[in-house]
mmCIF file of C-alpha atoms and ligand atoms in Angstrom:
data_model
loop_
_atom_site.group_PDB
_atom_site.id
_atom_site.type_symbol
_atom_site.label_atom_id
_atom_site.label_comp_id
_atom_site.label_asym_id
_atom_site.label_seq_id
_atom_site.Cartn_x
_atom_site.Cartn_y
_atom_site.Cartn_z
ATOM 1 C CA UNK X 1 7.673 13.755 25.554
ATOM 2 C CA UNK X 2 4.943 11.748 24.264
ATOM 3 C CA UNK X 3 4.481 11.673 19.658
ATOM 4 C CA UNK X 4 1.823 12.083 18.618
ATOM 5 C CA UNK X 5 1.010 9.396 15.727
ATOM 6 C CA UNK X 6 -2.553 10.243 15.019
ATOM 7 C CA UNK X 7 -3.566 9.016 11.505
ATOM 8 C CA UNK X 8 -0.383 6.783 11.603
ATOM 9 C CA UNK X 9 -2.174 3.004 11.157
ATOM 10 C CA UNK X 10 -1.084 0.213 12.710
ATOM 11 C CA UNK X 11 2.356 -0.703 13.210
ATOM 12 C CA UNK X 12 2.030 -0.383 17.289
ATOM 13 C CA UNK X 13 5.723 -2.054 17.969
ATOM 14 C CA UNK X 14 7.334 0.959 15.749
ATOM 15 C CA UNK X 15 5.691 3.696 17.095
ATOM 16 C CA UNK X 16 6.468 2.250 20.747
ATOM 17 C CA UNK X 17 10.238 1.899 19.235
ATOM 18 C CA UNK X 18 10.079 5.085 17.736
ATOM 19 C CA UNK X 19 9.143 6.974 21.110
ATOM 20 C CA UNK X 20 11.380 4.992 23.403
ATOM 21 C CA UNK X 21 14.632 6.582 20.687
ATOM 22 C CA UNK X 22 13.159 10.681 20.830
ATOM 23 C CA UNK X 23 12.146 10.120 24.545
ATOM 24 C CA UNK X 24 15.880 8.183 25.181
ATOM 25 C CA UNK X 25 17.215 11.092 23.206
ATOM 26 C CA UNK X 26 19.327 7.979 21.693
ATOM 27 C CA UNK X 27 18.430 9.542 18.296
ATOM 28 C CA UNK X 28 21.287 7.367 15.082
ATOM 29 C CA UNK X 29 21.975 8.669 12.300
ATOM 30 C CA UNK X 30 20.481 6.908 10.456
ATOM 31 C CA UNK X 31 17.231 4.501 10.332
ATOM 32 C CA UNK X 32 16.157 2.351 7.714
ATOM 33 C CA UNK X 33 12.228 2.045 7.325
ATOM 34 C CA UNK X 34 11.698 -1.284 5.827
ATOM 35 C CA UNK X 35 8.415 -2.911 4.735
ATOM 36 C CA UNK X 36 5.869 -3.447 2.261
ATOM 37 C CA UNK X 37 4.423 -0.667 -0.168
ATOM 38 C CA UNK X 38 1.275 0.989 1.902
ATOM 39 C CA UNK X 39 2.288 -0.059 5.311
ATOM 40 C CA UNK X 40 2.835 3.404 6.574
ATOM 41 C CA UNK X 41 6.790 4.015 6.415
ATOM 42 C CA UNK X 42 6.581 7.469 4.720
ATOM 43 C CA UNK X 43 3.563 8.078 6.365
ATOM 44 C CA UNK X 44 5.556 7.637 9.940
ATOM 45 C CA UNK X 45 8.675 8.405 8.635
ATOM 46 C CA UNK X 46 7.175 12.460 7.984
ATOM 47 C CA UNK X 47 5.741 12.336 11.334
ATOM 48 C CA UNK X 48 8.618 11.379 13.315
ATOM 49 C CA UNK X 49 10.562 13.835 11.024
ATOM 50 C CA UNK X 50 8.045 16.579 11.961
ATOM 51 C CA UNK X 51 8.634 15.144 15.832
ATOM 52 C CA UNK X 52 12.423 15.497 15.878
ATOM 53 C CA UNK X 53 11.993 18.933 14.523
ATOM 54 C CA UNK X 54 9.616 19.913 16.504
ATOM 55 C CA UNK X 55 10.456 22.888 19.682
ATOM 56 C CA UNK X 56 7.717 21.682 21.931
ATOM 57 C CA UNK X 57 8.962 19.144 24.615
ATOM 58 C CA UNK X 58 5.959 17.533 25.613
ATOM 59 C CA UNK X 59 3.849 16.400 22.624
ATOM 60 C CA UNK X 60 5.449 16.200 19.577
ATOM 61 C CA UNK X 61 4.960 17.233 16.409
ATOM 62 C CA UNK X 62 3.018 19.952 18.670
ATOM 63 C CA UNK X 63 1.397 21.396 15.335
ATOM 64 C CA UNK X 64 1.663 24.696 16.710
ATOM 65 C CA UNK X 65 5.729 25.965 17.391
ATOM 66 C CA UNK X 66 8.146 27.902 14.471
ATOM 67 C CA UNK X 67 9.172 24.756 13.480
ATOM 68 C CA UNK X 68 6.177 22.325 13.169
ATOM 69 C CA UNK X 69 4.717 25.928 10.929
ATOM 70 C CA UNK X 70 7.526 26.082 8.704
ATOM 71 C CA UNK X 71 7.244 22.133 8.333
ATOM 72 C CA UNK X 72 3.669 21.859 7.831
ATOM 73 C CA UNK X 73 3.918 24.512 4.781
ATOM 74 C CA UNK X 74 6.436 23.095 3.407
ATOM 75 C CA UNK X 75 9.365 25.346 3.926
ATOM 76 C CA UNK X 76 11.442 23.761 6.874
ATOM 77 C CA UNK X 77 15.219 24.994 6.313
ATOM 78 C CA UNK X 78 16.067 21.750 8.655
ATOM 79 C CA UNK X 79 14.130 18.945 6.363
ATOM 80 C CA UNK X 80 14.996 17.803 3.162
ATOM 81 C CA UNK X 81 13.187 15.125 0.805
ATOM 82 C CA UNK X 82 15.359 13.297 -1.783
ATOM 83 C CA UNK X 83 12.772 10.726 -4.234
ATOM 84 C CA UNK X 84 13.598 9.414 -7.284
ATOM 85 C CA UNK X 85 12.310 11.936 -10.278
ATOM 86 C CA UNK X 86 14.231 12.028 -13.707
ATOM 87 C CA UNK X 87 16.457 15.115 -14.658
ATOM 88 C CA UNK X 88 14.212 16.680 -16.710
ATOM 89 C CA UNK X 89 11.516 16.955 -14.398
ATOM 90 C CA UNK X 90 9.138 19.739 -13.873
ATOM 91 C CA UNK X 91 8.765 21.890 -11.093
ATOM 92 C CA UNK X 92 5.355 21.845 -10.981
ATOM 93 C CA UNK X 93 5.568 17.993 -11.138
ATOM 94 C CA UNK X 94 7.940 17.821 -8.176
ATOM 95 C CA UNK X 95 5.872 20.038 -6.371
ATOM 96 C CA UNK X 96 3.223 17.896 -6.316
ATOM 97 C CA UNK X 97 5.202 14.985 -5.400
ATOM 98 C CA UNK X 98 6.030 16.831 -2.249
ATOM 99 C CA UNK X 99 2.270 18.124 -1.771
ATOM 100 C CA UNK X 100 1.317 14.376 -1.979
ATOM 101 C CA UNK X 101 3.654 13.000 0.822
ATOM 102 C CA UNK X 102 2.173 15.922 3.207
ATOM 103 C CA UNK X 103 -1.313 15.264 2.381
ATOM 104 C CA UNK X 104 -1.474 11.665 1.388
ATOM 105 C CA UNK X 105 1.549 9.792 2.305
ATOM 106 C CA UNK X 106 -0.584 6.452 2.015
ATOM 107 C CA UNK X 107 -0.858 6.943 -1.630
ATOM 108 C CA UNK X 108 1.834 8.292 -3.149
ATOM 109 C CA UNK X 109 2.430 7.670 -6.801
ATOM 110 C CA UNK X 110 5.466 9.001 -8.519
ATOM 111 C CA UNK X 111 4.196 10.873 -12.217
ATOM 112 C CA UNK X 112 7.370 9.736 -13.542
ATOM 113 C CA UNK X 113 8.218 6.407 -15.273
ATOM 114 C CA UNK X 114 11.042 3.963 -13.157
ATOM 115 C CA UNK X 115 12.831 7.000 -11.744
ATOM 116 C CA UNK X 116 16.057 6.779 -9.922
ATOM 117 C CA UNK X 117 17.384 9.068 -7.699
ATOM 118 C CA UNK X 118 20.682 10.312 -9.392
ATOM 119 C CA UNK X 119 23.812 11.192 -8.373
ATOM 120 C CA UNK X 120 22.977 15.005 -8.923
ATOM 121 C CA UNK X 121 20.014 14.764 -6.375
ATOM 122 C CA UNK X 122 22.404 13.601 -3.780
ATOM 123 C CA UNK X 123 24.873 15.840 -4.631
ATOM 124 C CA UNK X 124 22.510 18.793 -4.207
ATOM 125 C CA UNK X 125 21.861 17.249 -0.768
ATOM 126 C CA UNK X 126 25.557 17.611 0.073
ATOM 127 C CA UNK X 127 25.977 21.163 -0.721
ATOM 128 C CA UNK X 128 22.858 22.084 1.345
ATOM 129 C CA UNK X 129 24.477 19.735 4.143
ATOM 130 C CA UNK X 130 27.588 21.796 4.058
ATOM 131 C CA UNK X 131 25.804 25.090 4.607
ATOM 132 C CA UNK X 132 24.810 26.307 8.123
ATOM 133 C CA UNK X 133 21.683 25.227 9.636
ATOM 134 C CA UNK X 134 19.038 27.659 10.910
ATOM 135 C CA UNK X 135 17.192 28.282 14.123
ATOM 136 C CA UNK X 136 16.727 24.950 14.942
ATOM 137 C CA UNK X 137 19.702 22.741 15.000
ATOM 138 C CA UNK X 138 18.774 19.011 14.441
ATOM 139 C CA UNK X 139 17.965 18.538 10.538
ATOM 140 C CA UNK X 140 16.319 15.442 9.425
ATOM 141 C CA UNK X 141 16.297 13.745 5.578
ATOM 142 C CA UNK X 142 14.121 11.438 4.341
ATOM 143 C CA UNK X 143 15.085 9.156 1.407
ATOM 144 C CA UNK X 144 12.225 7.935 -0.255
ATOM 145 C CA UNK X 145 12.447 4.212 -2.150
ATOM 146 C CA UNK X 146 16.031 4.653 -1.181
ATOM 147 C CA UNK X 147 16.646 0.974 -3.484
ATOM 148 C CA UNK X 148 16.181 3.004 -6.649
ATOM 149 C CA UNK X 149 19.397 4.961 -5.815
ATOM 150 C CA UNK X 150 21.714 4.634 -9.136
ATOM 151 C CA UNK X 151 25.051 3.055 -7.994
ATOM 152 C CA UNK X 152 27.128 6.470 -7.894
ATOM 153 C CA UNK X 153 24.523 8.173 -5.842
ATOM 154 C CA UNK X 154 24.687 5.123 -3.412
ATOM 155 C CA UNK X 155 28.202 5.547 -2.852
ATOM 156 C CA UNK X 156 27.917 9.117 -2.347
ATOM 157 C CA UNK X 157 24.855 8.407 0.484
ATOM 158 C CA UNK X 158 27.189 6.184 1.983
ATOM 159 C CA UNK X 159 30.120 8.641 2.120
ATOM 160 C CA UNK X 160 27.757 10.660 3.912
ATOM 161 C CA UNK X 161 26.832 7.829 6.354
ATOM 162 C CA UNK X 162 30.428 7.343 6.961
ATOM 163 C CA UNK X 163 30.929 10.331 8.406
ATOM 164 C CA UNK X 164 27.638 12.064 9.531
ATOM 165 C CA UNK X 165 27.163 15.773 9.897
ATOM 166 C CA UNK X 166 26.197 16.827 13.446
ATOM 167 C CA UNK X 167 22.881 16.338 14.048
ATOM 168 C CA UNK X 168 21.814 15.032 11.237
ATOM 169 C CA UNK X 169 19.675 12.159 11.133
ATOM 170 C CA UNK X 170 18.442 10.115 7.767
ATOM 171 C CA UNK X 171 15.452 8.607 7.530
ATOM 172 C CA UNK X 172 15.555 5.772 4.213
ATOM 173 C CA UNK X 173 12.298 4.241 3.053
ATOM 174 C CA UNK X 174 12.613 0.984 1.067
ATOM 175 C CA UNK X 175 9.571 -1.291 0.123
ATOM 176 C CA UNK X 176 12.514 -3.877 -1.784
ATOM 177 C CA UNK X 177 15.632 -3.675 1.053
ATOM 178 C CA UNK X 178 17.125 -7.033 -1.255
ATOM 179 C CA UNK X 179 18.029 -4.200 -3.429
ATOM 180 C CA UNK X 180 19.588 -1.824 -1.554
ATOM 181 C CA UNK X 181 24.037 -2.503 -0.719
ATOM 182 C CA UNK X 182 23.861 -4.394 2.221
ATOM 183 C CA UNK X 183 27.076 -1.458 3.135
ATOM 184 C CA UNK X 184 23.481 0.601 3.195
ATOM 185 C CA UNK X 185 21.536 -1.274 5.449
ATOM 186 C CA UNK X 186 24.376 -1.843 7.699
ATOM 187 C CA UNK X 187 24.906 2.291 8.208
ATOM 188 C CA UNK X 188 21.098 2.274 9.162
ATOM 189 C CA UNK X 189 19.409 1.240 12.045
ATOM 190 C CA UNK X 190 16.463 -1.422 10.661
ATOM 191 C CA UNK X 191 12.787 -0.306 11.673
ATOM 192 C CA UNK X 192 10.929 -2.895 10.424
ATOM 193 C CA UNK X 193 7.082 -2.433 9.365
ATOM 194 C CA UNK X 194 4.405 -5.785 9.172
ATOM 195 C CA UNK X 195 1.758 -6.168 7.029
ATOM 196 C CA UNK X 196 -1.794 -3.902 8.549
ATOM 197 C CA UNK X 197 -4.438 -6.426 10.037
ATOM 198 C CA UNK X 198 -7.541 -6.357 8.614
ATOM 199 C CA UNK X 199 -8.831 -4.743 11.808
ATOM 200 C CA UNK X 200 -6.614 -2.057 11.492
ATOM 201 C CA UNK X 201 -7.375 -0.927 8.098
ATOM 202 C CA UNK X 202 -10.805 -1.388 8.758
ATOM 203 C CA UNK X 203 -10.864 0.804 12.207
ATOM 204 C CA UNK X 204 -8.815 3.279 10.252
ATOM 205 C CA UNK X 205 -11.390 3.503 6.955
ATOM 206 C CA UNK X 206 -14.317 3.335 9.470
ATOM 207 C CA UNK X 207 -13.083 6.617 11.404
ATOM 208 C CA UNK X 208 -12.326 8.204 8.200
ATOM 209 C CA UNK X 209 -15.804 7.986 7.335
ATOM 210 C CA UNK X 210 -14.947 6.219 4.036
ATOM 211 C CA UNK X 211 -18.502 3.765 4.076
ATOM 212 C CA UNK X 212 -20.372 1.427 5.472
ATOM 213 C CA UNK X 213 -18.905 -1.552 7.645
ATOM 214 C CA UNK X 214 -20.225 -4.282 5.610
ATOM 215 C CA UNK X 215 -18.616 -2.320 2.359
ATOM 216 C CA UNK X 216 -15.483 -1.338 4.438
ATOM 217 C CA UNK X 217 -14.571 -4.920 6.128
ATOM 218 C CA UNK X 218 -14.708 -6.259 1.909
ATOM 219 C CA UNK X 219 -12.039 -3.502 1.196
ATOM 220 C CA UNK X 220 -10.144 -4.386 4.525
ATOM 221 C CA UNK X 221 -9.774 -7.729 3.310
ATOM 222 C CA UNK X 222 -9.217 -7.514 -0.253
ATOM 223 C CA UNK X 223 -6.369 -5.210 0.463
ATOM 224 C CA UNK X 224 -4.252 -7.600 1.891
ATOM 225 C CA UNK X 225 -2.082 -5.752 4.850
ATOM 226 C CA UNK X 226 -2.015 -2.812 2.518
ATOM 227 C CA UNK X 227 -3.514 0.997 3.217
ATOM 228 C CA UNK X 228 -2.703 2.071 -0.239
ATOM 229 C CA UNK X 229 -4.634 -0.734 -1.899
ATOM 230 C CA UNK X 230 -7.482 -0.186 1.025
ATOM 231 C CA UNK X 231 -7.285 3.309 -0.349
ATOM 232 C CA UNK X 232 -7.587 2.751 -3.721
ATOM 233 C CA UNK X 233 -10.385 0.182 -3.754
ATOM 234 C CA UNK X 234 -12.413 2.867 -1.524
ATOM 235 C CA UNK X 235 -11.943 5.162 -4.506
ATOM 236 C CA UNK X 236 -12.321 3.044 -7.158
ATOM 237 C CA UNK X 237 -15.559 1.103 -5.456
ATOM 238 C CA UNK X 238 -14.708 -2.201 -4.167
ATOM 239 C CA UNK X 239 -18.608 -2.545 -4.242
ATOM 240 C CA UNK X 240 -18.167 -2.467 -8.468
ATOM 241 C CA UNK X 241 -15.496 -4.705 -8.556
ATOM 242 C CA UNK X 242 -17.183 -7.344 -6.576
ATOM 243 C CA UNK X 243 -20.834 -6.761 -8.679
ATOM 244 C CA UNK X 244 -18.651 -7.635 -11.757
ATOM 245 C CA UNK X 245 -16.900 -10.774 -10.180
ATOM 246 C CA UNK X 246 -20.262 -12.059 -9.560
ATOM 247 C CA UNK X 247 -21.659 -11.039 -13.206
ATOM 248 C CA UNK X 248 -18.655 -13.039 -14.444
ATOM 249 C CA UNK X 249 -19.215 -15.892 -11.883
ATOM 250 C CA UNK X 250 -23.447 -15.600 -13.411
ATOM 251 C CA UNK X 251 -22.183 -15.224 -16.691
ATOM 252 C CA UNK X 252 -20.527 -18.575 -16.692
ATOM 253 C CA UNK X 253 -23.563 -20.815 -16.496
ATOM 254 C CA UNK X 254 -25.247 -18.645 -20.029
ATOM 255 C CA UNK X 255 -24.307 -19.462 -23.442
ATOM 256 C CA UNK X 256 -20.793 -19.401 -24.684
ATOM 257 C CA UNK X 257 -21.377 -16.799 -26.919
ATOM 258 C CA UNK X 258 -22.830 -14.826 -24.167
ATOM 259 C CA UNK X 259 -19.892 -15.829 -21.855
ATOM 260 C CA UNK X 260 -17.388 -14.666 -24.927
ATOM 261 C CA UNK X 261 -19.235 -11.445 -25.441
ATOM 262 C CA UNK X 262 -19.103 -10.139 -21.544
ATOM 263 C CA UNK X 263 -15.507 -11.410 -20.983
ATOM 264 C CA UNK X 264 -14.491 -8.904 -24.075
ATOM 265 C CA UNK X 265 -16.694 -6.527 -22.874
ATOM 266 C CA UNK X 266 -14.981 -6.360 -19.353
ATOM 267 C CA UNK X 267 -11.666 -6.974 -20.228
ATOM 268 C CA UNK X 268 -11.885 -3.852 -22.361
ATOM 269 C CA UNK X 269 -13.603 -1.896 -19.743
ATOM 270 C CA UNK X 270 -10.871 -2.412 -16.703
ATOM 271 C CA UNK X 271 -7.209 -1.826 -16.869
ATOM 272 C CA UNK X 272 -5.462 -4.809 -15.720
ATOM 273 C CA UNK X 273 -4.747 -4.108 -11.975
ATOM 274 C CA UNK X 274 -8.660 -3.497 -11.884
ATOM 275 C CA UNK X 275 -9.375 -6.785 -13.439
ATOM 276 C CA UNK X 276 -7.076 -8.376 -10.288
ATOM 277 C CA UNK X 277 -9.036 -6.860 -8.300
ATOM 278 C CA UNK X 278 -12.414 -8.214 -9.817
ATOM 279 C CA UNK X 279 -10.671 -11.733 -9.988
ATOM 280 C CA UNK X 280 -9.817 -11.166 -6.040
ATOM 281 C CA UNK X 281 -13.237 -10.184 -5.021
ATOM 282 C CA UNK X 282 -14.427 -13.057 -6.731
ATOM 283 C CA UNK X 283 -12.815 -15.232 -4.665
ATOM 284 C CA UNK X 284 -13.706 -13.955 -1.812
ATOM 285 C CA UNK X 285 -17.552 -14.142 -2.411
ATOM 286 C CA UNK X 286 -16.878 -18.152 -4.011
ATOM 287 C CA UNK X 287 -15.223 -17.990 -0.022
ATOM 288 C CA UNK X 288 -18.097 -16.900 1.587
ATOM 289 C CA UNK X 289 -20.767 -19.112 -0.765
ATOM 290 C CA UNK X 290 -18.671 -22.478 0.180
ATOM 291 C CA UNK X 291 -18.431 -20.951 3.902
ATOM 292 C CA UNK X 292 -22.485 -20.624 3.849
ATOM 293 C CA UNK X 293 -22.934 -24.092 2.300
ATOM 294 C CA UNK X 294 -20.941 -25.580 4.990
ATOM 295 C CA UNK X 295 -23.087 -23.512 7.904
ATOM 296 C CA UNK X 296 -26.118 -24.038 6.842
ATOM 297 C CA UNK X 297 -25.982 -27.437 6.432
ATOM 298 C CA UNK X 298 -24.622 -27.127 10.462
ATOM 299 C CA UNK X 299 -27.313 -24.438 10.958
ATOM 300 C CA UNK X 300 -24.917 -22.039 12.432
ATOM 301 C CA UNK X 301 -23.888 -18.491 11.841
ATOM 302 C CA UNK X 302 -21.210 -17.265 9.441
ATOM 303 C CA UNK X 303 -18.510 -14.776 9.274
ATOM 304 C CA UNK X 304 -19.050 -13.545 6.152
ATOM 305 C CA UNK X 305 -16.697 -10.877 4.541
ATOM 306 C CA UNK X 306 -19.845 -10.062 2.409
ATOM 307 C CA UNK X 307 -22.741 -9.958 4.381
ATOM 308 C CA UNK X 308 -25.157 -7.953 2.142
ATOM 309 C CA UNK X 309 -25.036 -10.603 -0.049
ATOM 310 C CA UNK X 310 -25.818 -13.758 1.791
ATOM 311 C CA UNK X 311 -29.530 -14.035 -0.058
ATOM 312 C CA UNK X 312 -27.728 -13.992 -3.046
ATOM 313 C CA UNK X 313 -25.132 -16.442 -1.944
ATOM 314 C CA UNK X 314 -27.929 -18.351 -0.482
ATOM 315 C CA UNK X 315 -29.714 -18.585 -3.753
ATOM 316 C CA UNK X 316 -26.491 -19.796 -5.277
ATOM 317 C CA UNK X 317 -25.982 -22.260 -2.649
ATOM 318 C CA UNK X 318 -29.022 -23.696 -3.367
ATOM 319 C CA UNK X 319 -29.456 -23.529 -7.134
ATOM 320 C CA UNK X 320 -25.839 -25.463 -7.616
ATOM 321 C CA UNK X 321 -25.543 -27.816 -4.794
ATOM 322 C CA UNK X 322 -22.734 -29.497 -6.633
ATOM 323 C CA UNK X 323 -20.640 -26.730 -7.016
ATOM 324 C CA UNK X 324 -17.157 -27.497 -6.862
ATOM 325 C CA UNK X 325 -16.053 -24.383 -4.653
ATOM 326 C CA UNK X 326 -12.214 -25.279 -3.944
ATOM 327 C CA UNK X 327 -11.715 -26.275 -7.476
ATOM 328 C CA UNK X 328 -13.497 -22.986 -8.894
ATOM 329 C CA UNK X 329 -11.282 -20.644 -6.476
ATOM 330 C CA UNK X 330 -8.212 -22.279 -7.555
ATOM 331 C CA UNK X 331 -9.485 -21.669 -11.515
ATOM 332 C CA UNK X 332 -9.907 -17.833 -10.827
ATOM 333 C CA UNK X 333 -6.696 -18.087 -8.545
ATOM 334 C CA UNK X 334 -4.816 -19.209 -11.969
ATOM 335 C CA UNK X 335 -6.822 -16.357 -13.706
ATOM 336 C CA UNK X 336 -4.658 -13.960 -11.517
ATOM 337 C CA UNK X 337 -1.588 -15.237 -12.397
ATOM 338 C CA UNK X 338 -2.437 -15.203 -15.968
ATOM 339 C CA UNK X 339 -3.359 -11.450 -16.192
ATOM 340 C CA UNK X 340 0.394 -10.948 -14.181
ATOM 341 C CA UNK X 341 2.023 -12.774 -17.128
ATOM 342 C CA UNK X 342 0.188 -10.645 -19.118
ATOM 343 C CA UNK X 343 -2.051 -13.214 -21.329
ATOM 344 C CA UNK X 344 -4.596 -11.144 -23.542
ATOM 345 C CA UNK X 345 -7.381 -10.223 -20.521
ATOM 346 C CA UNK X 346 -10.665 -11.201 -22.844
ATOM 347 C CA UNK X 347 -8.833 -14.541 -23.052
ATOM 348 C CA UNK X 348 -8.388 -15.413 -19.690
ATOM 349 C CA UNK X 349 -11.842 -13.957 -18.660
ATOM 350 C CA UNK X 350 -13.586 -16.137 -20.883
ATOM 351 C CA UNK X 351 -11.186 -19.442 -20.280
ATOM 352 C CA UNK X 352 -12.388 -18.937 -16.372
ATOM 353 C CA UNK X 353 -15.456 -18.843 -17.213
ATOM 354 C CA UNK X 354 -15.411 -21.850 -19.117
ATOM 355 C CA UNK X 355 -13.973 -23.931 -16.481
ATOM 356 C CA UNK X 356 -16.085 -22.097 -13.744
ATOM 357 C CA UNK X 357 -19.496 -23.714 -15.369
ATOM 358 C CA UNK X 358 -17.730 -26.954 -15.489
ATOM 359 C CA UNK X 359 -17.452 -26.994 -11.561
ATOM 360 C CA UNK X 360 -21.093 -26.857 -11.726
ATOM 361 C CA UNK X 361 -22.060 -30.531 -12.570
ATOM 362 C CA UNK X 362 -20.647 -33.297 -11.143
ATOM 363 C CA UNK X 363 -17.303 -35.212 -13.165
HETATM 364 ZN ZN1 ZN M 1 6.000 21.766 17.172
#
């Protein structure tokens, strides 16, 4: 029996763990899928789901059998999804929730504001554990962001961990394990996921078809071991982001009133998270300037996570040969932190760029 885990990035030492347990057919009760947010937990955790359901006993999920059918439209009498989603949500709302896992399960986003998953959510899950299963016997449950449980619907999961059904197995996604009860963790068996490489998001984007190398290997690495950042940047243009961190980084060497005008202008343009982003790219071209610097004065070649723009670079090398590049990455580093302790964004755009042009000439 061999899973298939096509799509699934990454994360080689779970998916060898994960077929050793189906192939061992040492399946627990209960697993815990522990990681970062957009390392690929729900996205595996649905697969293996779809896997344990599955009828066909060579490759699995076979795509093709009663069960792997009734999964893949969304009406398996066997699987269950419990996510956080306040009581008075909409149907419509919930069903898009559950359209989102099956067709993007890098990038799910919740429509609701700090849900929890209640006590009445769990207790629905009870009822339909106490009825008979169909066809198929195993059923499988998948908790998403199990850490947002309330405390009463905690104790009621772990009543049910207690004393499992009969094949029944649980499948509990957490991106924050510190707060889940460690009586949780120590019902579940821990399937820890890293960090994505670079590589890996970039091998992924590049057979998805999402751009060119040069403008996929900037995404890879601005999105920092994550696929749902990697994902987002592709959507919202990492190439943007970047031409904007360099206007800011040109910007700084103009007048101040010029300097004050575009740091309104583009702090009222981009929503915070976007304006990390530009601060992050930033850094990463300042990165590749200082590494150019450095290799052309050896004469050798660079690894540059920007390649397209080493003329530019190049130009800036060459027109500031003082620049202070350590000091001017820090300055946009503190920039960062600034936005996340939400100080006024025009304010912190145009205090960076006030230092940045001080890096410029020599103390
Ligand atoms: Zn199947």
């Amino acid at each position: 029996m061999k899973i298939n885990f096509d799509k699934i990035v990454g994360q080689q030492h779970v998916k060898q763990l994960l077929q050793q347990i189906l192939e061992g057919g040492r399946l627990a009760h209960a697993y815990l899928f522990s990681g970062s947010e957009g390392t690929g937990k729900l996205a595996t955790a649905a697969r293996f789901a779809q896997a344990i359901l599955c009828e066909n006993a060579e490759e699995t999920p076979c795509g093709a059998c009663k069960s792997c059918l009734q999964f893949t439209s969304g009406n398996h009498p066997n699987y269950m999804l419990v996510y956080p989603h306040p009581k008075a949500a909409k149907d419509v709302e919930k069903q898009s929730v559950v359209q989102m896992i099956k067709e993007k399960p890098y990038q799910v986003k919740l429509p609701w504001n700090a849900p929890q998953i209640s006590i009445d959510s769990i207790r629905e899950l009870r009822r339909n554990l106490g009825l008979k299963t169909f066809g198929h016997q195993r059923r499988v449950i998948i908790l998403l962001d199990a850490h947002k449980m309330t405390r009463e619907a905690t104790n009621a999961v772990l009543k049910v961990l207690e004393e499992p059904p009969p094949d029944t197995y649980f499948l509990l996604i957490s991106s924050d394990q510190e707060n889940l009860l460690p009586t949780i963790i120590s019902r579940c068996q821990l399937v820890q996921f890293n960090n994505l490489t670079d590589e890996d998001i970039l091998q992924s984007l590049l057979a998805g078809g999402r751009g060119t190398e040069s403008e996929l290997r900037l995404v890879a690495r601005m999105a920092r071991g994550s696929m749902r950042r990697a994902l987002q940047l592709v959507e919202t243009g990492a190439g943007e982001m970047k031409e904007v961190g360099v206007e800011l980084l040109r910007t700084a060497f103009k007048r101040y009133s010029e300097i004050a005008a575009y740091g309104a202008e583009i702090a009222g343009k981009y929503e915070r998270p976007q304006l990390k982003e530009i601060l992050e790219s930033l850094i990463l071209w300042l990165r590749d300037a200082f590494l150019l610097e450095n290799v052309l004065q050896a004469q050798a070649e660079a690894n540059l996570t920007n390649p397209d723009d080493q003329e530019k670079m190049q130009k800036f090398v060459s027109n500031f040969p003082q620049f202070q590049y350590r000091s001017a990455i820090k300055e946009v580093e503190t920039g960062i932190r600034m936005l996340e302790k939400y100080v006024q964004p025009a304010v912190v755009l145009i205090v960076m760029m006030g230092k940045l042009r001080k890096y410029a000439i020599k103390p």
